[in-house]
PDB file of C-alpha atoms in Angstrom:
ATOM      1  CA  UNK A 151     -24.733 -20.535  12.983  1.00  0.00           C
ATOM      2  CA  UNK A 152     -27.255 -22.238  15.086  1.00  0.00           C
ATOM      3  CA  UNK A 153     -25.632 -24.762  16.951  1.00  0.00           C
ATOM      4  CA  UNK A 154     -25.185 -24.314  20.699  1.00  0.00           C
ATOM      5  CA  UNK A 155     -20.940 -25.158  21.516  1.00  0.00           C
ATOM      6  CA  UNK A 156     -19.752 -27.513  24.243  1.00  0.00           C
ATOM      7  CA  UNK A 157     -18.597 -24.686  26.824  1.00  0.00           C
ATOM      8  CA  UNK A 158     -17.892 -27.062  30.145  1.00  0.00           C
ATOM      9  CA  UNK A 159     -15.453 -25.587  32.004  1.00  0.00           C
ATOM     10  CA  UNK A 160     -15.331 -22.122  30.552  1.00  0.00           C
ATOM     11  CA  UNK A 161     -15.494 -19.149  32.047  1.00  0.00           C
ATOM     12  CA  UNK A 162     -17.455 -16.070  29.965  1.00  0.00           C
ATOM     13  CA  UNK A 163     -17.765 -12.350  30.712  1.00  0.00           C
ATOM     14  CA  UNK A 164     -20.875 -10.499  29.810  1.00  0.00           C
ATOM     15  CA  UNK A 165     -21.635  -7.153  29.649  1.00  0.00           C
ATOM     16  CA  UNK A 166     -25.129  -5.643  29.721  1.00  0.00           C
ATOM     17  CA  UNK A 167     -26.673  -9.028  31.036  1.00  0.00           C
ATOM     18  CA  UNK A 168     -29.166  -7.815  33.004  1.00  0.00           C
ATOM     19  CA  UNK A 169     -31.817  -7.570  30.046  1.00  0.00           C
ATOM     20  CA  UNK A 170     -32.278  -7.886  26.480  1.00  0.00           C
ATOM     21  CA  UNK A 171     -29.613  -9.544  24.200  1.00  0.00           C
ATOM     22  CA  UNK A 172     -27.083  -9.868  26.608  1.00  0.00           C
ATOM     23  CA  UNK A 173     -29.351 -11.298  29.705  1.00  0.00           C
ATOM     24  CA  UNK A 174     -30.311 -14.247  27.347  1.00  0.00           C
ATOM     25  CA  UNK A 175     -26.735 -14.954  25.996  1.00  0.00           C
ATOM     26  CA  UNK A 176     -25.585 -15.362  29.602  1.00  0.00           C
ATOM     27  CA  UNK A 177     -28.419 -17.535  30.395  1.00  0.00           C
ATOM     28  CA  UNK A 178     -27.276 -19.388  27.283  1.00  0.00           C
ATOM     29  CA  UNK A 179     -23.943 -19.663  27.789  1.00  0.00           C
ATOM     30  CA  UNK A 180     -24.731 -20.960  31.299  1.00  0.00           C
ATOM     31  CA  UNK A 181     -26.876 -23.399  29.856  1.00  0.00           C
ATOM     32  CA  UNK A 182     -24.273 -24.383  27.430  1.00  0.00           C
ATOM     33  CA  UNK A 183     -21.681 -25.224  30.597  1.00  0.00           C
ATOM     34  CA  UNK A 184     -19.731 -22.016  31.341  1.00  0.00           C
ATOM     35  CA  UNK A 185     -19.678 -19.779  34.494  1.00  0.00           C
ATOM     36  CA  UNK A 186     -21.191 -16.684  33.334  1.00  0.00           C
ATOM     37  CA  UNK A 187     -19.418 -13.189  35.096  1.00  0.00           C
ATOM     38  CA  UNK A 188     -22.248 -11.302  34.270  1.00  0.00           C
ATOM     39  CA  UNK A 189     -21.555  -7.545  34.402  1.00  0.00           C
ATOM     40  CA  UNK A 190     -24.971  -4.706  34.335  1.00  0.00           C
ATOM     41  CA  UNK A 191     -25.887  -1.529  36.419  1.00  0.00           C
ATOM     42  CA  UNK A 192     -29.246  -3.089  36.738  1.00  0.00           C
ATOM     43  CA  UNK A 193     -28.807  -5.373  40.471  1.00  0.00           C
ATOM     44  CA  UNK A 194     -32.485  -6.714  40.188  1.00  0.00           C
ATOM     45  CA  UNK A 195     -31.945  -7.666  36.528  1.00  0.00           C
ATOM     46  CA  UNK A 196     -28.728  -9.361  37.309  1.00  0.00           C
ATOM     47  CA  UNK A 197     -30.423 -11.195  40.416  1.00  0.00           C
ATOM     48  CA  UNK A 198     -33.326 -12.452  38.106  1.00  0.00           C
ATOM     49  CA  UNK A 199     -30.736 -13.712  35.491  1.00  0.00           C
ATOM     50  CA  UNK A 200     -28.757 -15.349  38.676  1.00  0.00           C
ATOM     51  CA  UNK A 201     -32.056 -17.077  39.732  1.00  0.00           C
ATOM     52  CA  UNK A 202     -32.758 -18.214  36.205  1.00  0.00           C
ATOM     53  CA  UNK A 203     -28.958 -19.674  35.691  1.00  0.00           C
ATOM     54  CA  UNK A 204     -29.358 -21.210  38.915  1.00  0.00           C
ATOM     55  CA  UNK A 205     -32.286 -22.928  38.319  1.00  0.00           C
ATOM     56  CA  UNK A 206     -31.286 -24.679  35.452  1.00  0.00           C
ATOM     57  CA  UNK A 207     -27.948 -25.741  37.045  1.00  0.00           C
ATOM     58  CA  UNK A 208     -25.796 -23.168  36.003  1.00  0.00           C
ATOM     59  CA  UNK A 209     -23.186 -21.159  37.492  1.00  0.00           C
ATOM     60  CA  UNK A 210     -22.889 -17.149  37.661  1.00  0.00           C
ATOM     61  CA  UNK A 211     -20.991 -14.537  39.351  1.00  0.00           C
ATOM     62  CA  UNK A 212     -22.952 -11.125  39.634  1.00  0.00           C
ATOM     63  CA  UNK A 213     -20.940  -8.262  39.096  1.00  0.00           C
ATOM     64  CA  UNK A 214     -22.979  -4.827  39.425  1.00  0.00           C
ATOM     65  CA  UNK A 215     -21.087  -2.140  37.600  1.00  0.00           C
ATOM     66  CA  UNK A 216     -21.495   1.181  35.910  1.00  0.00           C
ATOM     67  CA  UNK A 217     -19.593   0.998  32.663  1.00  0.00           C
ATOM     68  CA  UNK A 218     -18.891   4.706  33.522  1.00  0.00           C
ATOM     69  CA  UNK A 219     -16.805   3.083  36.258  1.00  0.00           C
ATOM     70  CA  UNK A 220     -13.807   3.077  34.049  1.00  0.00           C
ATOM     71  CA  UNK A 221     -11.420   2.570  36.771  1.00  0.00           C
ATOM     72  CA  UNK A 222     -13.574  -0.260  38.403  1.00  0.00           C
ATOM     73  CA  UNK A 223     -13.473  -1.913  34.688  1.00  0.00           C
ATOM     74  CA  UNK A 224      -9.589  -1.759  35.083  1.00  0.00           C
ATOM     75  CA  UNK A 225      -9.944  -3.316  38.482  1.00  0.00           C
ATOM     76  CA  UNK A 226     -11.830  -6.166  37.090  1.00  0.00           C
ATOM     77  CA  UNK A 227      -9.228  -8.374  35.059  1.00  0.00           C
ATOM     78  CA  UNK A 228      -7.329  -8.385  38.233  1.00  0.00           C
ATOM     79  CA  UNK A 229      -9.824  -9.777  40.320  1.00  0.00           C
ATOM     80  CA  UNK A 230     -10.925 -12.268  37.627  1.00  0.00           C
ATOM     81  CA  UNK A 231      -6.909 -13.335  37.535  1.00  0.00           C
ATOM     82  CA  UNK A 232      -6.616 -13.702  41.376  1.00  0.00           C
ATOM     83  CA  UNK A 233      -9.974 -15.645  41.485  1.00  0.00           C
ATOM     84  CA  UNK A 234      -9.592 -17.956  38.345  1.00  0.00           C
ATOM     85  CA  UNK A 235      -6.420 -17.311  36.439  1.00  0.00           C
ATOM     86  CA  UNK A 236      -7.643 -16.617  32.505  1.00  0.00           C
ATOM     87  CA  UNK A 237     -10.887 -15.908  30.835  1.00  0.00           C
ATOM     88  CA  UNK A 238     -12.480 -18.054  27.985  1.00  0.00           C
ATOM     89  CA  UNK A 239     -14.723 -15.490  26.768  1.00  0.00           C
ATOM     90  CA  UNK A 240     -15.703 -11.936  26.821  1.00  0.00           C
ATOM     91  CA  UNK A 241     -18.575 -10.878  24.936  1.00  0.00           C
ATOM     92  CA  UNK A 242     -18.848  -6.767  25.257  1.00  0.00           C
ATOM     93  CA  UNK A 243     -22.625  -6.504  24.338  1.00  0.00           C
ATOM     94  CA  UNK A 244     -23.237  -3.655  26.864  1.00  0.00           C
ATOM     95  CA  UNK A 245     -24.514  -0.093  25.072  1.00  0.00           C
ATOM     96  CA  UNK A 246     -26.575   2.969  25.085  1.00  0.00           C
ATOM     97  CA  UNK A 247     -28.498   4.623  22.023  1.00  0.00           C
ATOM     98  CA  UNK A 248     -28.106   8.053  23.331  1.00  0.00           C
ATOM     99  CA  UNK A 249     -29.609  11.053  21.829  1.00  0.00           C
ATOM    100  CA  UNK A 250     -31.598  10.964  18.070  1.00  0.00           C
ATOM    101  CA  UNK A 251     -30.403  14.371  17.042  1.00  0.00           C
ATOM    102  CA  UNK A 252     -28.787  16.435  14.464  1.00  0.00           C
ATOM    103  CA  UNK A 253     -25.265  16.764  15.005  1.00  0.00           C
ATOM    104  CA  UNK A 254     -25.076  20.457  15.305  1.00  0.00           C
ATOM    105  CA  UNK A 255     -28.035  20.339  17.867  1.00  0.00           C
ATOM    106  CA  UNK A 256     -26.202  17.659  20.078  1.00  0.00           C
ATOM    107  CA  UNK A 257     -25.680  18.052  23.984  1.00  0.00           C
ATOM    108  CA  UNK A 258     -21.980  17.788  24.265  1.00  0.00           C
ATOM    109  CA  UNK A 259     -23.289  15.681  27.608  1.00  0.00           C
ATOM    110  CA  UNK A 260     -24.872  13.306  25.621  1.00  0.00           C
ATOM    111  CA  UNK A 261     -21.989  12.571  23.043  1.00  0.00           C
ATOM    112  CA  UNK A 262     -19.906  11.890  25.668  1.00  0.00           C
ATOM    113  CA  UNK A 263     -22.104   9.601  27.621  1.00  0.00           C
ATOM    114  CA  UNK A 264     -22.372   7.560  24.475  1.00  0.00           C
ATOM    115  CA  UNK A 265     -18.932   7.305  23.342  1.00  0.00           C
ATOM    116  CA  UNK A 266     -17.931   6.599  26.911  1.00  0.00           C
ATOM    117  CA  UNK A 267     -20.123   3.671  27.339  1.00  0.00           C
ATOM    118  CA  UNK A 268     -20.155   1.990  23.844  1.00  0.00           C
ATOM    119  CA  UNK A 269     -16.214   3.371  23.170  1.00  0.00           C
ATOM    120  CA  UNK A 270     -14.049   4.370  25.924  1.00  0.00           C
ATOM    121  CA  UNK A 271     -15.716   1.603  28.348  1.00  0.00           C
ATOM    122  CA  UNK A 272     -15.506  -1.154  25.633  1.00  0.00           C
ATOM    123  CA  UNK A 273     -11.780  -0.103  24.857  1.00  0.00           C
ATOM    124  CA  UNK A 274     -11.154  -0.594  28.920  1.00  0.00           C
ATOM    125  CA  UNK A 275     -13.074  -3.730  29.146  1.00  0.00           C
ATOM    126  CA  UNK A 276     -10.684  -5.188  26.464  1.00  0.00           C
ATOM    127  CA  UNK A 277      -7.632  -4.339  28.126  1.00  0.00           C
ATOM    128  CA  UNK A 278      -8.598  -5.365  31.196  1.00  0.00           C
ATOM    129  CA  UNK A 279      -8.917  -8.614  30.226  1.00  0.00           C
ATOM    130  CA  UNK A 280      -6.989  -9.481  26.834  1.00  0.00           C
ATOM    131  CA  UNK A 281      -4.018 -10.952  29.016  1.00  0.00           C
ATOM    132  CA  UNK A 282      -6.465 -13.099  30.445  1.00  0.00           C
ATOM    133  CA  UNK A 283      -8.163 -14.146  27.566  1.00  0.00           C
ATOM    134  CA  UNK A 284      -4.429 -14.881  25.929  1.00  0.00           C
ATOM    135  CA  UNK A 285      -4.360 -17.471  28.733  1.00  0.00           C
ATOM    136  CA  UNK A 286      -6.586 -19.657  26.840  1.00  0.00           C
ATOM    137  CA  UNK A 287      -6.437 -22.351  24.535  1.00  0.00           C
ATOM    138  CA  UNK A 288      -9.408 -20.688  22.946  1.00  0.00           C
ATOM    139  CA  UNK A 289      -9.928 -17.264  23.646  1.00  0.00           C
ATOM    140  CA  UNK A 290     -12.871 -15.872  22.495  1.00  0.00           C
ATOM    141  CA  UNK A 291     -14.241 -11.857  22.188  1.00  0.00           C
ATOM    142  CA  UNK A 292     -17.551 -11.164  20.874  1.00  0.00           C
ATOM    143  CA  UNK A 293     -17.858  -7.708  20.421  1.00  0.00           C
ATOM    144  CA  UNK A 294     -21.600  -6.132  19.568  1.00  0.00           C
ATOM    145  CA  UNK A 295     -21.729  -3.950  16.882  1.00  0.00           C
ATOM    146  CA  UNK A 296     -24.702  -2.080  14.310  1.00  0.00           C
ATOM    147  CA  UNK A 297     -25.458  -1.741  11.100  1.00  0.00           C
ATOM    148  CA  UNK A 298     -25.431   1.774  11.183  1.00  0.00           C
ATOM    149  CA  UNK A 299     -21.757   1.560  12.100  1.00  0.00           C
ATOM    150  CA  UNK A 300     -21.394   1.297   7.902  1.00  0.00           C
ATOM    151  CA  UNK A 301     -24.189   3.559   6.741  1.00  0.00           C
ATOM    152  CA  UNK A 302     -24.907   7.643   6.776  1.00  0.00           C
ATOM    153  CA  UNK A 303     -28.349   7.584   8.780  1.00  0.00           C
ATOM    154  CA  UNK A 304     -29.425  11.476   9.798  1.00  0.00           C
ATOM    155  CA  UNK A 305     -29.856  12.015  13.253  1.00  0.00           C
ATOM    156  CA  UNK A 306     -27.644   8.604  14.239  1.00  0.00           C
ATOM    157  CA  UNK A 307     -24.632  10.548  14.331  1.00  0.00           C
ATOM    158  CA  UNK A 308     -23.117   9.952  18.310  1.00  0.00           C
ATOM    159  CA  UNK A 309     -24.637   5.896  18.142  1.00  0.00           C
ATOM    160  CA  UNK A 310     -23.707   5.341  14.822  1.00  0.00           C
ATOM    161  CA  UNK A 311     -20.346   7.213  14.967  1.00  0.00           C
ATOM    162  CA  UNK A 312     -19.212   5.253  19.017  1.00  0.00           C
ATOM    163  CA  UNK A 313     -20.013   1.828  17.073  1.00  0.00           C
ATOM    164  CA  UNK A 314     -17.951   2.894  13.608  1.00  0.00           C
ATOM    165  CA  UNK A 315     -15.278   3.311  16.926  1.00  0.00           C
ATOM    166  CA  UNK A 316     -15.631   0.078  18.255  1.00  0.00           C
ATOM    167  CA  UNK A 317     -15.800  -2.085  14.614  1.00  0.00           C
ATOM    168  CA  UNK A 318     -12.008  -0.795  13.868  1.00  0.00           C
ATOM    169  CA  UNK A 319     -11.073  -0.541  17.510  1.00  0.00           C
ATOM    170  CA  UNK A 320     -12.204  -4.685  17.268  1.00  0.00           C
ATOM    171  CA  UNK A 321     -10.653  -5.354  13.857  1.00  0.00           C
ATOM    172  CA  UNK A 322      -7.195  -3.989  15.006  1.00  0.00           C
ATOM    173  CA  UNK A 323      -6.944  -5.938  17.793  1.00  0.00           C
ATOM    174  CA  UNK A 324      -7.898  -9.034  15.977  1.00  0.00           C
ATOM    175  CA  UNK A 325      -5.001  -8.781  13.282  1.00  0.00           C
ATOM    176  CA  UNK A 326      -2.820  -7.809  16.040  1.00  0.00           C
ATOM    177  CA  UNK A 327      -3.883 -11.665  17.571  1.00  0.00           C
ATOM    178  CA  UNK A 328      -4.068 -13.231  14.003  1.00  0.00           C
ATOM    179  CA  UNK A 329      -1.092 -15.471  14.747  1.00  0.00           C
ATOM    180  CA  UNK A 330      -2.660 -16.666  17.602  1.00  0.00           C
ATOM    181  CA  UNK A 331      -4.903 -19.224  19.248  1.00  0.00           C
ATOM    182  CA  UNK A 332      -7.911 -15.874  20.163  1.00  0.00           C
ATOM    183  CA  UNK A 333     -10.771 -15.784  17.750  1.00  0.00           C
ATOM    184  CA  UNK A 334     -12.102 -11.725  17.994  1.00  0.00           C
ATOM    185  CA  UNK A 335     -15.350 -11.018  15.555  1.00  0.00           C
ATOM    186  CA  UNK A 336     -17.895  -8.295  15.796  1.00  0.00           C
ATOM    187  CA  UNK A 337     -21.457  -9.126  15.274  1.00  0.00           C
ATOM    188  CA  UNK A 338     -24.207  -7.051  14.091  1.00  0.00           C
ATOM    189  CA  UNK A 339     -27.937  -8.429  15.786  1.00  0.00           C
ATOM    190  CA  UNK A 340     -29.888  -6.813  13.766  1.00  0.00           C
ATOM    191  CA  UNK A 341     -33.411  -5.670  14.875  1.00  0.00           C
ATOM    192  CA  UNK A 342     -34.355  -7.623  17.989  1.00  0.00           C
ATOM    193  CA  UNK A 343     -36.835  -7.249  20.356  1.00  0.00           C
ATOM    194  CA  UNK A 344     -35.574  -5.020  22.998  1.00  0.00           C
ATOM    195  CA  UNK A 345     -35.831  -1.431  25.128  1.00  0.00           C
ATOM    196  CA  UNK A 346     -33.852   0.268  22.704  1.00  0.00           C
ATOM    197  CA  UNK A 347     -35.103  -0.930  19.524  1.00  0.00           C
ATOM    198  CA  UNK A 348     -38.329   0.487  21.048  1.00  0.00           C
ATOM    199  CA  UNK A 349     -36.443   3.378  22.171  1.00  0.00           C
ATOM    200  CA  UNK A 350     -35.187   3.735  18.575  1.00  0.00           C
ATOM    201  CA  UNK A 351     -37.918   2.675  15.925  1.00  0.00           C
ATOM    202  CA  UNK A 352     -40.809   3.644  18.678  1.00  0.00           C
ATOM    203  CA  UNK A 353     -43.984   3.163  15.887  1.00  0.00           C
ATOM    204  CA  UNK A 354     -42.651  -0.807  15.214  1.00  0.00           C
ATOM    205  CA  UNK A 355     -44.744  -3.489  15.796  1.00  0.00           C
ATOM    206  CA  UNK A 356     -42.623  -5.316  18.532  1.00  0.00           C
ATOM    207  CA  UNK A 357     -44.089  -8.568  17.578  1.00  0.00           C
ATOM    208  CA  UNK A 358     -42.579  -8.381  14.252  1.00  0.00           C
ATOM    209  CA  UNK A 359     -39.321  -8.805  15.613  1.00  0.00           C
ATOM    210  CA  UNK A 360     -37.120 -11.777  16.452  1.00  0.00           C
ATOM    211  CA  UNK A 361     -36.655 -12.027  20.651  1.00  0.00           C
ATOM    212  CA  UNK A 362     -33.298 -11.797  22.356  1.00  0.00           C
ATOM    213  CA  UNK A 363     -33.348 -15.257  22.867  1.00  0.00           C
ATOM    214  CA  UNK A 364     -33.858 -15.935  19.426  1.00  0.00           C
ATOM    215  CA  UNK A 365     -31.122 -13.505  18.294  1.00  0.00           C
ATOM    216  CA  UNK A 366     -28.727 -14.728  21.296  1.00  0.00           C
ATOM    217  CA  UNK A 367     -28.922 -18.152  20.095  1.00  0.00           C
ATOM    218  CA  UNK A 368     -27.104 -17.023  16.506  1.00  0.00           C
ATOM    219  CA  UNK A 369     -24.645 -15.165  18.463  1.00  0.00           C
ATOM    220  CA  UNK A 370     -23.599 -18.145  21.372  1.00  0.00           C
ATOM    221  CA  UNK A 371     -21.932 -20.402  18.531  1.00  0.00           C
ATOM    222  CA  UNK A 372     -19.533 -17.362  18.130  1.00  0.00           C
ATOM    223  CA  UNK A 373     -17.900 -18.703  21.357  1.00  0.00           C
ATOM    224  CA  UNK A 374     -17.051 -22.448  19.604  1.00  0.00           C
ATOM    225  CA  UNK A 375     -13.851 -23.572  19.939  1.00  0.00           C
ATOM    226  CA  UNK A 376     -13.534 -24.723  16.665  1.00  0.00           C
ATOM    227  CA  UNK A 377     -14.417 -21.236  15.091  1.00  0.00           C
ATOM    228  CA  UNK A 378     -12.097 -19.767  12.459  1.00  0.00           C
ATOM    229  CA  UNK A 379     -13.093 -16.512  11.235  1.00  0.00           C
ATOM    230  CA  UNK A 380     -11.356 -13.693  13.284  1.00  0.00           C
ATOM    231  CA  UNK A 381     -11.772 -10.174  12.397  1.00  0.00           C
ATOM    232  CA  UNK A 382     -14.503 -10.607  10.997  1.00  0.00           C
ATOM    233  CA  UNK A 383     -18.582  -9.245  11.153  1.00  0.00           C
ATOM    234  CA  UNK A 384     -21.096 -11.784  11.764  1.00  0.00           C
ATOM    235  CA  UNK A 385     -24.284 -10.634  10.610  1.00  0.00           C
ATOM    236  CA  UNK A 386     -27.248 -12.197  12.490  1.00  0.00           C
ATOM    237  CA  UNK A 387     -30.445 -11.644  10.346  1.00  0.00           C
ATOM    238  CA  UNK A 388     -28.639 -13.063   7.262  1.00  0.00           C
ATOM    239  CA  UNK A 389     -26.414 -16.080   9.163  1.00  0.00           C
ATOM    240  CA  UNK A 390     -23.404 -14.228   6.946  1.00  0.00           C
ATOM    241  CA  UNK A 391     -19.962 -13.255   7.612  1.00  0.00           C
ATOM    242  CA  UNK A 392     -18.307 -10.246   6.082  1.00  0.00           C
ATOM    243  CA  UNK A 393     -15.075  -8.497   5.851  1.00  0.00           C
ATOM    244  CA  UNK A 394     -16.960  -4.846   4.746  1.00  0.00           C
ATOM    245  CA  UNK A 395     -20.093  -3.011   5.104  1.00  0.00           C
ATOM    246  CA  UNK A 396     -22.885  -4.820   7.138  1.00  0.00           C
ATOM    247  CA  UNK A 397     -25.376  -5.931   4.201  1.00  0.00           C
ATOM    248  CA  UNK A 398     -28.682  -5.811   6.132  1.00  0.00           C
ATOM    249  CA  UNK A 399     -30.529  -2.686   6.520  1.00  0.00           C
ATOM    250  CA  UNK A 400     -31.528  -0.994  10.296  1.00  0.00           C
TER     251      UNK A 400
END
């Protein structure tokens, strides 16, 4: 999928846009016609994304918050109701690695940040804003996932085991929408040029890597309003969907 959707007049949420894959699907969906809420800790990043959007025409509400926030996430989908009614899109890219560590040897600290950011925070996110995104003719949720989330990789156990979370988390609330007018997919980037792939696979060459841009513009067309699949796993380095196991190694 490569195409960039019509998406005048729609109104997207995304979460960790103030850098790497999620900063350049905001800036595309702005590009593409919707007003971008764009939600990050990161103020500056969020300001630069702003300036970017703006430039080029585009529309953008900042929203700086901590995912660890949980009761400001909850506070959100009412203030997007009050302020514009329904939601188009909500695409929860926002995560943290954590700790590379063997499970017996892992700070109880640092499970817990992770599955609170890339689980609990997700989970709130979602129903925060699912009545809102019913209130669509086309709701859309785009929810980021891994690879990892389907394979036994030492050392990956709190990442790996927060985004096995999230893919079923996702896939039941899809076939609890089936009958209805919401697409909700997960989507697996693969490696992409970003902090924590560097964070993760520190020796790579990061110029063998696709960009964010590059990998954003695979994941955009998920927003179409003439997509079909729904619980489903789009996997971007092979342009494949998939009901199982992510094919594409980490």
């Amino acid at each position: 999928m490569t195409s960039t959707p019509d998406l005048a007049g729609k109104l997207a949420l995304v979460t960790g846009a103030s850098r790497g894959i999620g900063y350049e699907i905001a800036l595309q969906m702005a590009a593409a016609g919707a007003h971008v809420i764009a939600v990050a800790r990161t103020v500056g990043g969020l300001e630069e994304l702003d300036d970017k959007i703006k430039a080029a025409g585009g529309e953008a509400t900042l929203v700086p918050l901590d995912l660890k926030d949980l009761e400001a996430i909850d506070r959100l989908g009412g203030v997007i109701a009050e302020r514009w009614g329904k939601l188009d899109i909500l695409v929860a890219n926002a995560g943290i690695l954590g700790a590379l560590t063997p499970v017996g040897q892992m700070k109880a600290k640092d499970f817990e940040a992770v599955m609170t950011v890339n689980v609990t925070a997700t989970w709130r996110m979602i129903r925060s804003v699912d009545p809102l995104l019913r209130l669509s003719e086309a709701g859309r949720a785009i929810v980021v996932s891994s690879s990892v989330a389907h394979k036994v990789k030492p050392y990956w156990g709190g990442y790996a085991t927060s985004k096995a979370a999230i893919d079923m988390l996702t896939r039941v609330w899809a076939a609890e929408n089936a009958k209805g007018p919401m697409r909700i997919n997960l989507v697996n980037p693969g490696p992409t040029r970003t902090a924590m792939r560097a964070q993760a696979v520190p020796g790579e060459k990061p110029e063998s890597l696709p960009t964010p841009a590059q990998t954003a513009a695979k994941i955009v067309p998920m927003a179409a309003k003439d997509l079909t699949h729904t619980g489903k796993i789009f996997d971007v380095p092979t342009d494949t969907w998939t009901d199982a196991a992510l094919p594409t190694p980490l």
